[in-house]
XYZ file of C-alpha atoms in Angstrom:
530
model
C -120.194 30.656 -82.655
C -119.367 29.760 -86.265
C -117.749 32.348 -88.523
C -120.727 31.865 -90.885
C -123.450 32.375 -88.294
C -126.078 34.813 -89.519
C -125.308 34.355 -93.226
C -128.918 33.521 -94.058
C -130.206 36.643 -92.363
C -127.683 38.832 -94.193
C -128.677 37.252 -97.513
C -132.288 38.184 -96.827
C -131.176 41.695 -95.863
C -129.279 42.148 -99.164
C -132.240 40.852 -101.155
C -134.578 43.187 -99.308
C -132.334 46.228 -99.651
C -131.441 45.631 -103.324
C -134.837 44.382 -104.477
C -134.838 47.069 -107.185
C -131.149 47.128 -108.070
C -130.772 43.380 -108.570
C -133.489 43.006 -111.240
C -132.353 46.263 -112.857
C -128.667 45.332 -113.031
C -128.835 41.660 -113.908
C -132.168 41.744 -115.710
C -130.856 44.444 -118.043
C -127.955 42.216 -119.083
C -130.224 39.242 -119.711
C -132.694 41.305 -121.726
C -129.842 42.834 -123.722
C -128.589 39.395 -124.774
C -132.076 38.159 -125.657
C -132.970 41.350 -127.518
C -129.831 41.343 -129.646
C -130.282 37.658 -130.458
C -133.829 38.267 -131.663
C -132.619 40.979 -134.051
C -129.839 39.003 -135.732
C -132.132 36.826 -137.849
C -133.849 39.894 -139.281
C -130.583 41.748 -139.852
C -128.857 38.818 -141.606
C -131.623 36.553 -142.946
C -129.520 34.406 -145.325
C -126.415 32.283 -144.908
C -124.690 34.297 -147.639
C -125.294 37.540 -145.731
C -124.020 36.006 -142.513
C -120.903 34.605 -144.194
C -120.114 37.974 -145.754
C -120.527 39.656 -142.390
C -118.269 37.068 -140.735
C -115.427 37.620 -143.201
C -115.726 41.403 -143.001
C -115.851 41.451 -139.211
C -112.995 39.030 -138.650
C -110.865 41.347 -140.785
C -111.843 44.462 -138.842
C -109.361 45.118 -135.994
C -111.710 47.502 -134.216
C -114.344 44.778 -133.899
C -111.711 42.240 -132.879
C -110.469 44.601 -130.202
C -113.854 45.514 -128.755
C -115.655 42.152 -129.053
C -113.427 39.457 -130.564
C -113.728 37.142 -133.560
C -116.855 35.453 -134.862
C -116.566 31.669 -134.597
C -119.681 30.613 -136.516
C -121.927 32.219 -139.143
C -125.182 30.802 -137.765
C -127.760 33.145 -136.264
C -126.770 31.936 -132.800
C -123.077 32.383 -133.533
C -123.569 35.971 -134.696
C -125.818 36.761 -131.738
C -123.283 35.333 -129.285
C -120.487 37.355 -130.873
C -122.365 40.634 -131.078
C -123.385 40.880 -127.462
C -120.809 38.890 -125.501
C -118.367 41.749 -124.915
C -120.933 44.253 -123.663
C -122.811 41.639 -121.638
C -119.632 40.378 -119.963
C -118.536 43.898 -119.006
C -121.973 44.929 -117.749
C -122.540 41.839 -115.620
C -118.974 42.011 -114.275
C -119.550 45.627 -113.264
C -122.915 44.789 -111.674
C -121.367 41.934 -109.677
C -118.451 44.106 -108.617
C -120.714 46.904 -107.361
C -123.013 44.468 -105.557
C -120.201 42.827 -103.561
C -118.456 46.111 -102.697
C -121.754 47.651 -101.610
C -122.633 44.661 -99.414
C -119.220 44.316 -97.737
C -116.794 47.221 -97.638
C -119.452 49.942 -97.933
C -121.339 48.428 -94.989
C -118.177 48.436 -92.880
C -117.345 51.990 -93.902
C -120.806 53.174 -92.874
C -120.539 51.411 -89.483
C -123.491 49.085 -90.074
C -121.318 45.962 -90.084
C -120.038 46.847 -86.618
C -123.610 47.224 -85.415
C -124.574 43.833 -86.863
C -121.374 42.297 -85.550
C -122.448 43.092 -82.013
C -125.235 40.533 -82.489
C -124.961 36.853 -83.363
C -123.197 37.308 -86.710
C -120.002 35.464 -87.641
C -116.874 37.112 -88.983
C -117.243 35.770 -92.524
C -121.032 36.045 -92.735
C -121.112 39.357 -94.620
C -118.599 38.266 -97.260
C -120.337 34.907 -97.703
C -123.756 36.529 -98.013
C -122.532 39.034 -100.606
C -120.811 36.379 -102.716
C -123.804 34.041 -102.449
C -126.225 36.691 -103.686
C -123.846 37.730 -106.482
C -123.301 34.149 -107.654
C -127.027 33.399 -107.480
C -127.952 36.578 -109.380
C -125.504 35.675 -112.150
C -126.873 32.136 -112.298
C -130.461 33.409 -112.568
C -129.369 35.781 -115.348
C -127.717 32.836 -117.139
C -130.910 30.772 -116.919
C -133.036 33.672 -118.180
C -130.660 34.105 -121.125
C -130.754 30.373 -121.896
C -134.552 30.202 -121.746
C -134.919 33.369 -123.808
C -132.617 32.090 -126.539
C -134.296 28.686 -126.591
C -137.626 30.459 -126.906
C -136.329 31.954 -130.157
C -135.626 28.495 -131.546
C -131.873 28.435 -130.913
C -130.215 25.138 -129.863
C -130.604 24.396 -126.123
C -126.949 23.466 -125.553
C -125.643 26.638 -127.197
C -128.228 28.737 -125.330
C -127.086 27.334 -121.992
C -123.406 27.820 -122.841
C -124.159 31.405 -123.844
C -125.852 32.098 -120.525
C -123.032 30.497 -118.549
C -120.359 32.383 -120.504
C -121.971 35.671 -119.479
C -122.474 34.580 -115.873
C -118.865 33.352 -115.620
C -117.594 36.905 -116.068
C -119.864 38.043 -113.251
C -118.705 35.230 -110.973
C -115.040 36.049 -111.499
C -115.402 39.740 -110.745
C -117.643 39.124 -107.757
C -114.687 37.180 -106.347
C -112.277 39.955 -107.413
C -114.460 42.481 -105.581
C -114.561 40.242 -102.505
C -110.761 40.275 -102.411
C -110.559 44.035 -103.083
C -112.972 44.654 -100.201
C -110.445 43.047 -97.848
C -107.491 44.978 -99.244
C -108.814 48.536 -99.167
C -110.216 50.484 -96.240
C -112.733 52.487 -98.269
C -115.421 51.279 -100.655
C -114.279 53.842 -103.215
C -110.727 52.465 -103.262
C -111.938 48.863 -103.268
C -114.199 49.541 -106.232
C -111.361 51.318 -108.029
C -109.017 48.355 -107.524
C -111.580 45.862 -108.815
C -112.579 48.061 -111.778
C -108.924 48.612 -112.711
C -108.348 44.859 -112.701
C -111.409 44.428 -114.922
C -110.155 47.022 -117.400
C -106.651 45.546 -117.573
C -107.938 42.013 -118.116
C -110.342 43.145 -120.834
C -107.490 45.025 -122.530
C -105.388 41.848 -122.462
C -108.171 39.969 -124.241
C -108.595 42.810 -126.746
C -104.893 42.950 -127.579
C -104.733 39.188 -127.989
C -107.604 39.141 -130.498
C -106.204 42.036 -132.538
C -102.787 40.396 -132.777
C -104.227 36.892 -133.266
C -102.353 35.533 -130.220
C -104.657 32.819 -128.912
C -102.329 31.889 -126.041
C -102.349 35.485 -124.720
C -106.150 35.401 -124.465
C -105.750 32.629 -121.872
C -104.205 35.216 -119.549
C -107.619 36.880 -119.117
C -110.917 35.502 -117.747
C -112.655 37.336 -120.597
C -110.631 35.140 -122.937
C -111.701 32.019 -121.065
C -115.403 32.818 -121.398
C -114.875 33.686 -125.070
C -113.374 30.236 -125.663
C -116.629 28.644 -124.499
C -117.842 29.439 -128.067
C -121.637 29.220 -127.724
C -123.282 27.936 -130.913
C -119.780 27.279 -132.310
C -118.622 24.206 -130.412
C -120.393 24.764 -127.079
C -117.414 24.129 -124.789
C -117.983 23.753 -121.069
C -114.374 23.034 -120.123
C -113.214 26.719 -120.079
C -115.317 26.973 -116.918
C -112.598 24.972 -115.147
C -110.064 27.841 -115.008
C -112.949 30.164 -114.102
C -113.832 27.970 -111.110
C -110.157 27.626 -110.191
C -109.636 31.391 -110.174
C -112.809 31.952 -108.151
C -111.644 29.451 -105.541
C -108.214 31.062 -105.402
C -109.610 34.586 -105.036
C -112.194 33.417 -102.510
C -109.567 31.662 -100.403
C -107.469 34.819 -100.388
C -110.461 36.956 -99.434
C -111.447 34.705 -96.514
C -107.864 34.484 -95.278
C -107.520 38.263 -95.301
C -110.923 38.677 -93.664
C -109.748 36.497 -90.772
C -106.550 38.525 -90.285
C -107.756 42.135 -90.443
C -109.695 44.277 -87.989
C -113.294 45.159 -88.725
C -113.377 48.417 -90.633
C -109.703 48.220 -91.593
C -108.071 46.926 -94.746
C -104.981 44.833 -95.361
C -103.421 47.774 -97.191
C -102.976 50.487 -94.556
C -104.186 53.940 -95.540
C -101.533 56.556 -96.041
C -101.730 58.912 -93.107
C -101.526 62.610 -93.791
C -99.722 65.222 -91.720
C -101.130 66.283 -88.360
C -101.907 69.766 -89.691
C -103.613 70.325 -93.028
C -101.673 72.168 -95.678
C -102.928 75.604 -96.746
C -103.894 74.059 -100.079
C -106.651 72.066 -98.321
C -108.515 75.101 -97.033
C -111.025 75.130 -99.891
C -113.793 72.729 -100.856
C -112.231 72.366 -104.290
C -108.920 71.282 -102.768
C -110.700 68.728 -100.574
C -112.586 67.371 -103.566
C -109.293 66.992 -105.421
C -107.773 65.160 -102.438
C -110.705 62.734 -102.347
C -110.895 62.184 -106.109
C -107.252 62.158 -107.170
C -106.604 58.455 -106.557
C -109.430 57.328 -108.814
C -108.541 59.903 -111.441
C -104.898 58.841 -111.454
C -105.850 55.177 -111.905
C -108.176 55.943 -114.837
C -105.670 58.296 -116.472
C -102.805 55.804 -116.260
C -104.984 52.942 -117.481
C -106.285 54.828 -120.519
C -102.906 56.273 -121.409
C -101.445 52.766 -121.388
C -104.433 51.426 -123.317
C -104.059 54.228 -125.850
C -100.390 53.371 -126.262
C -101.359 49.791 -127.065
C -103.887 50.996 -129.615
C -101.280 53.273 -131.166
C -98.931 50.341 -131.551
C -101.632 48.279 -133.250
C -102.788 51.100 -135.539
C -100.505 50.274 -138.458
C -101.527 46.606 -138.676
C -105.121 47.642 -138.057
C -104.913 50.098 -140.964
C -103.616 47.373 -143.251
C -106.529 45.116 -142.328
C -109.023 47.934 -142.785
C -107.541 48.815 -146.150
C -107.999 45.215 -147.279
C -111.778 45.513 -146.915
C -113.524 47.430 -149.683
C -116.651 47.870 -147.566
C -114.685 49.377 -144.698
C -112.760 51.676 -147.047
C -116.053 52.971 -148.412
C -117.338 53.492 -144.865
C -114.279 55.525 -143.893
C -114.597 57.651 -147.040
C -118.250 58.369 -146.240
C -117.146 59.493 -142.773
C -114.858 62.017 -144.429
C -111.592 60.175 -143.935
C -110.417 60.360 -147.505
C -109.325 56.733 -147.527
C -107.121 56.941 -144.385
C -107.783 53.666 -142.554
C -105.634 54.582 -139.527
C -107.763 57.669 -138.906
C -110.907 55.584 -139.254
C -109.529 53.163 -136.680
C -108.749 55.975 -134.235
C -112.121 57.683 -134.742
C -114.002 54.470 -134.003
C -111.860 53.668 -130.967
C -112.243 57.173 -129.507
C -116.010 56.973 -129.988
C -116.226 53.670 -128.110
C -113.781 54.652 -125.372
C -115.657 57.874 -124.656
C -118.596 55.719 -123.593
C -116.344 53.815 -121.205
C -114.865 57.053 -119.834
C -118.434 58.177 -119.146
C -118.387 55.502 -116.426
C -115.586 57.426 -114.720
C -117.592 60.661 -114.928
C -120.656 58.958 -113.427
C -118.640 57.291 -110.693
C -116.821 60.510 -109.780
C -120.056 62.523 -109.686
C -121.717 59.966 -107.434
C -118.922 60.518 -104.922
C -121.174 63.344 -103.718
C -123.784 60.800 -102.686
C -121.169 58.696 -100.890
C -119.942 61.744 -98.957
C -123.525 62.561 -97.966
C -124.537 59.086 -96.813
C -121.296 58.610 -94.869
C -121.940 61.776 -92.859
C -118.736 63.515 -93.949
C -120.699 66.098 -95.906
C -122.522 67.143 -92.727
C -119.209 67.885 -91.023
C -118.019 70.033 -93.921
C -121.292 71.892 -94.269
C -121.363 72.846 -90.579
C -118.514 75.223 -91.403
C -118.490 78.257 -93.695
C -119.068 76.125 -96.799
C -122.369 76.170 -98.673
C -123.897 73.207 -100.467
C -123.341 74.648 -103.915
C -119.704 75.429 -103.199
C -119.138 71.942 -101.811
C -120.856 70.176 -104.716
C -119.317 72.547 -107.255
C -115.822 71.554 -106.128
C -116.522 67.894 -106.844
C -118.177 68.642 -110.191
C -115.211 70.770 -111.246
C -112.907 67.824 -110.557
C -115.252 65.574 -112.573
C -115.095 67.898 -115.575
C -111.318 68.343 -115.402
C -110.749 64.653 -114.678
C -112.829 63.527 -117.657
C -110.731 65.781 -119.876
C -107.517 64.388 -118.389
C -108.563 60.775 -119.014
C -109.611 61.561 -122.592
C -106.365 63.446 -123.188
C -104.419 60.479 -121.781
C -106.096 58.193 -124.299
C -105.156 60.523 -127.156
C -101.638 61.026 -125.788
C -100.943 57.299 -125.631
C -102.250 56.694 -129.149
C -100.528 59.745 -130.640
C -97.141 59.127 -129.031
C -96.766 55.479 -130.054
C -98.340 55.903 -133.488
C -96.340 59.095 -134.060
C -93.070 57.344 -133.266
C -93.883 54.720 -135.907
C -94.724 57.371 -138.523
C -91.927 59.775 -137.625
C -94.250 62.600 -136.535
C -94.987 62.157 -132.806
C -95.742 65.855 -132.228
C -98.284 66.070 -135.019
C -99.994 62.803 -134.120
C -100.208 63.713 -130.439
C -101.830 67.051 -131.267
C -104.325 65.457 -133.671
C -105.363 62.565 -131.450
C -105.458 64.492 -128.187
C -107.683 67.038 -129.940
C -109.887 64.280 -131.366
C -110.248 62.710 -127.916
C -111.058 65.997 -126.171
C -113.788 66.656 -128.728
C -115.720 63.888 -126.959
C -115.602 65.711 -123.605
C -119.049 67.386 -123.941
C -120.666 63.994 -124.549
C -119.081 62.577 -121.402
C -120.082 65.628 -119.375
C -123.733 65.198 -120.365
C -123.707 61.827 -118.567
C -122.005 63.456 -115.571
C -124.747 66.106 -115.635
C -127.433 63.399 -115.641
C -125.726 61.987 -112.524
C -125.743 65.437 -110.892
C -129.422 65.878 -111.766
C -130.343 62.505 -110.281
C -128.299 63.222 -107.140
C -129.910 66.594 -106.605
C -133.520 65.601 -107.269
C -133.751 61.823 -106.684
C -130.793 60.894 -104.468
C -132.030 57.386 -103.705
C -132.037 56.595 -107.427
C -128.775 58.392 -108.144
C -126.895 55.113 -108.520
C -129.387 53.827 -111.114
C -130.492 56.707 -113.349
C -127.121 57.669 -114.942
C -126.175 54.060 -115.656
C -129.634 53.520 -117.169
C -129.096 56.594 -119.360
C -125.756 55.213 -120.569
C -127.404 51.852 -121.208
C -130.121 53.568 -123.253
C -127.464 55.093 -125.517
C -126.025 51.616 -126.138
C -129.466 50.112 -126.772
C -130.255 52.791 -129.364
C -127.040 51.956 -131.208
C -128.022 48.285 -131.249
C -131.453 49.216 -132.605
C -129.957 51.214 -135.472
C -127.245 48.701 -136.286
C -129.199 45.465 -136.008
C -132.861 46.348 -136.354
C -132.506 48.928 -139.078
C -134.142 51.600 -136.945
C -134.142 55.182 -138.156
C -130.729 56.694 -137.328
C -132.594 59.833 -136.261
C -133.293 58.173 -132.889
C -129.585 58.537 -132.081
C -130.156 62.268 -131.702
C -130.965 61.605 -128.048
C -127.510 60.065 -127.543
C -124.818 62.670 -126.808
C -122.151 60.356 -128.197
C -123.696 60.457 -131.668
C -123.658 64.263 -131.779
C -119.950 65.067 -131.556
C -117.922 65.103 -134.792
C -115.974 61.898 -135.375
C -112.469 63.285 -135.443
C -109.936 62.655 -136.884
C -111.878 61.515 -139.973
C -114.752 63.992 -139.891
C -114.601 67.764 -140.193
C -114.631 69.702 -136.926
C -117.853 71.574 -136.161
C -118.342 73.610 -133.015
C -122.159 73.820 -132.998
C -122.915 70.343 -131.560
C -120.246 70.823 -128.905
C -121.806 74.092 -127.789
C -125.282 72.526 -127.702
C -124.038 69.603 -125.613
C -122.282 72.009 -123.259
C -125.534 73.945 -122.840
C -127.445 70.722 -122.092
C -124.834 69.617 -119.559
C -124.891 73.025 -117.884
C -128.683 73.064 -117.691
C -128.929 69.568 -116.205
C -126.215 70.344 -113.664
C -127.897 73.593 -112.665
C -131.198 71.765 -112.146
C -129.456 69.162 -110.004
C -127.741 71.803 -107.870
C -131.051 73.626 -107.445
C -132.601 70.401 -106.182
C -129.689 69.805 -103.815
C -130.091 73.298 -102.395
C -133.757 72.732 -101.533
C -133.839 69.155 -100.256
C -132.813 67.708 -96.903
C -129.462 65.961 -96.735
C -129.426 62.297 -95.847
C-alpha cells in the first residue's frame, strides 16, 4: 500500500467538513482585498492626492512597521499597500488553522487512528491537508485577481497581487504541517506555528522601519512584499517562497515517517506520578493547560515591545518631520509629543492582535469539551460554571499579562534611552492595560458563542474581530461616519499616552464583557455537552 493511499478520500472529507469554514476564512480575505481596492479611487481621486499620501505614509514609521512602504502612487499601488499586511496575516492564520485542524487535531481526537485502520497511507492526512490549503489559497488568489481586474486595474498587477497574498498562506500552511509533526497536541502545534508567524512578521516590520532592505529578505512576508503588485509586478520573489515550502514540506514528511501515530517528535514533558496540591482546583488545572500559550505570547510581545521602544526615537523624529502627523497628534491630545503618538497608535493596533490570544484561550474550553477531557473533570465534584470560570479567569489575567509585557518592553528600552526607565515603564504599562477591557469584550464574545452556539464558536469571535477591522477601513477609506466605530470596543478606550484618561468607557466595556460572559455561561449550563 502506498503512503499516499486514500488521499483523495481525505480531501473530500476535509471539503465536506469545512464547507462553511473554507469560504468564510479564505473568502473573507479575498473580499477584503477587493473591497479596499474599490475604495481607494474614491478616497484619493487625483494623482496629486495620491502623491501627497505616498510621501506622508512613507515618512510615518507606524505605517511602515504595520504595513510597509508604498511603492507606487497609482490606485492599484495604494490598494496593494493598504491591504497587503492584513490580508497576508489573515490568510496565513486561516491556512495555519486549516492544516492543524486537519492533521494534529484529528490525531489528538483519535479519528486518524480510526481511519488508519482502513486503507489509508501514512502520509495521506498531511498530503490532503496541504493540498486543500494550497488549493484554497490559489482560489483566493484568482478571486482577488478577477475582482481587481473587474475594477479596471491592470491584469498583470492584479494577478501578482493575488499571488502575493496566497504566497503567505502557502508558506504558513507548510509551517503548520511541520509544527503538526513536532508537537503532540493541536494547541501546542498551533502555538508554535503562530509564534513563528509573529516573529517573521516582526522581522519584516523592523526592517521597513529601519530601512534595511536586506533584513526584509529574512522573512517570507518580506518576500511577498517585494513582489510589488502594480509597482513592477515581480514574479521572481515566488522562488524563495517555493524553496521554503519544499524545505518545510520535506521536513514534515520525513518527521511523519519517523514518529508514531498520535505522538510528536518533541516528547511531552511528563509530570510527577502524583499531582501536587496546587492542582486540586479547576483554576489550577486551567492554569496548567493554558500557561504554555500564555508564556509564548507574553515573551513574544515583551520582545516586540522592546523593539518598538528602541525604534521610538527615530520614529518620533520622522513623525515630527510631518506637519500633518504633528497636527493629528495634537488633536489626539498629545501636545506635540510624537513619541507618545507613536506609542498610542502601536498599542491600539497591538491590542487587536492580542485579542487573538484572548479568543484562542477562551476557545480552549471547546477543545477540552470535544476531546472528552471535560467529561472526565465534570464527573467529579466540579460544576460546569466552576470549570469554565477557571479558564475564563486565566484568559482575563493572561490578556492583562500580555498587554503589560508589551508596555514593559516599550517602556524599559525607551526609558533607558531617555534616562527615565521607571517613569516610562509606568506610563506605557498603564497605557497598554487601558486596552484590557476592549480585549476582554472579544473574549466575552467567544464565551457567548461557546455557550450558546458551540459549533460556530470557532467562527463567530473571529468574525466579530474582522468586523471591527472592516469598520475602520470604511471610516478611513470610504469616508463613512466615524459614529459607526461605536460598535468597536477598540475605538472606545482612551488612546493613552496621548489622550486624557477617562474611566467611563472602561466601566461600560467591562459591563458589556461581563454581560456577554454571563449569557454564555448560562447557555453552557443548560445545553448538552458534546
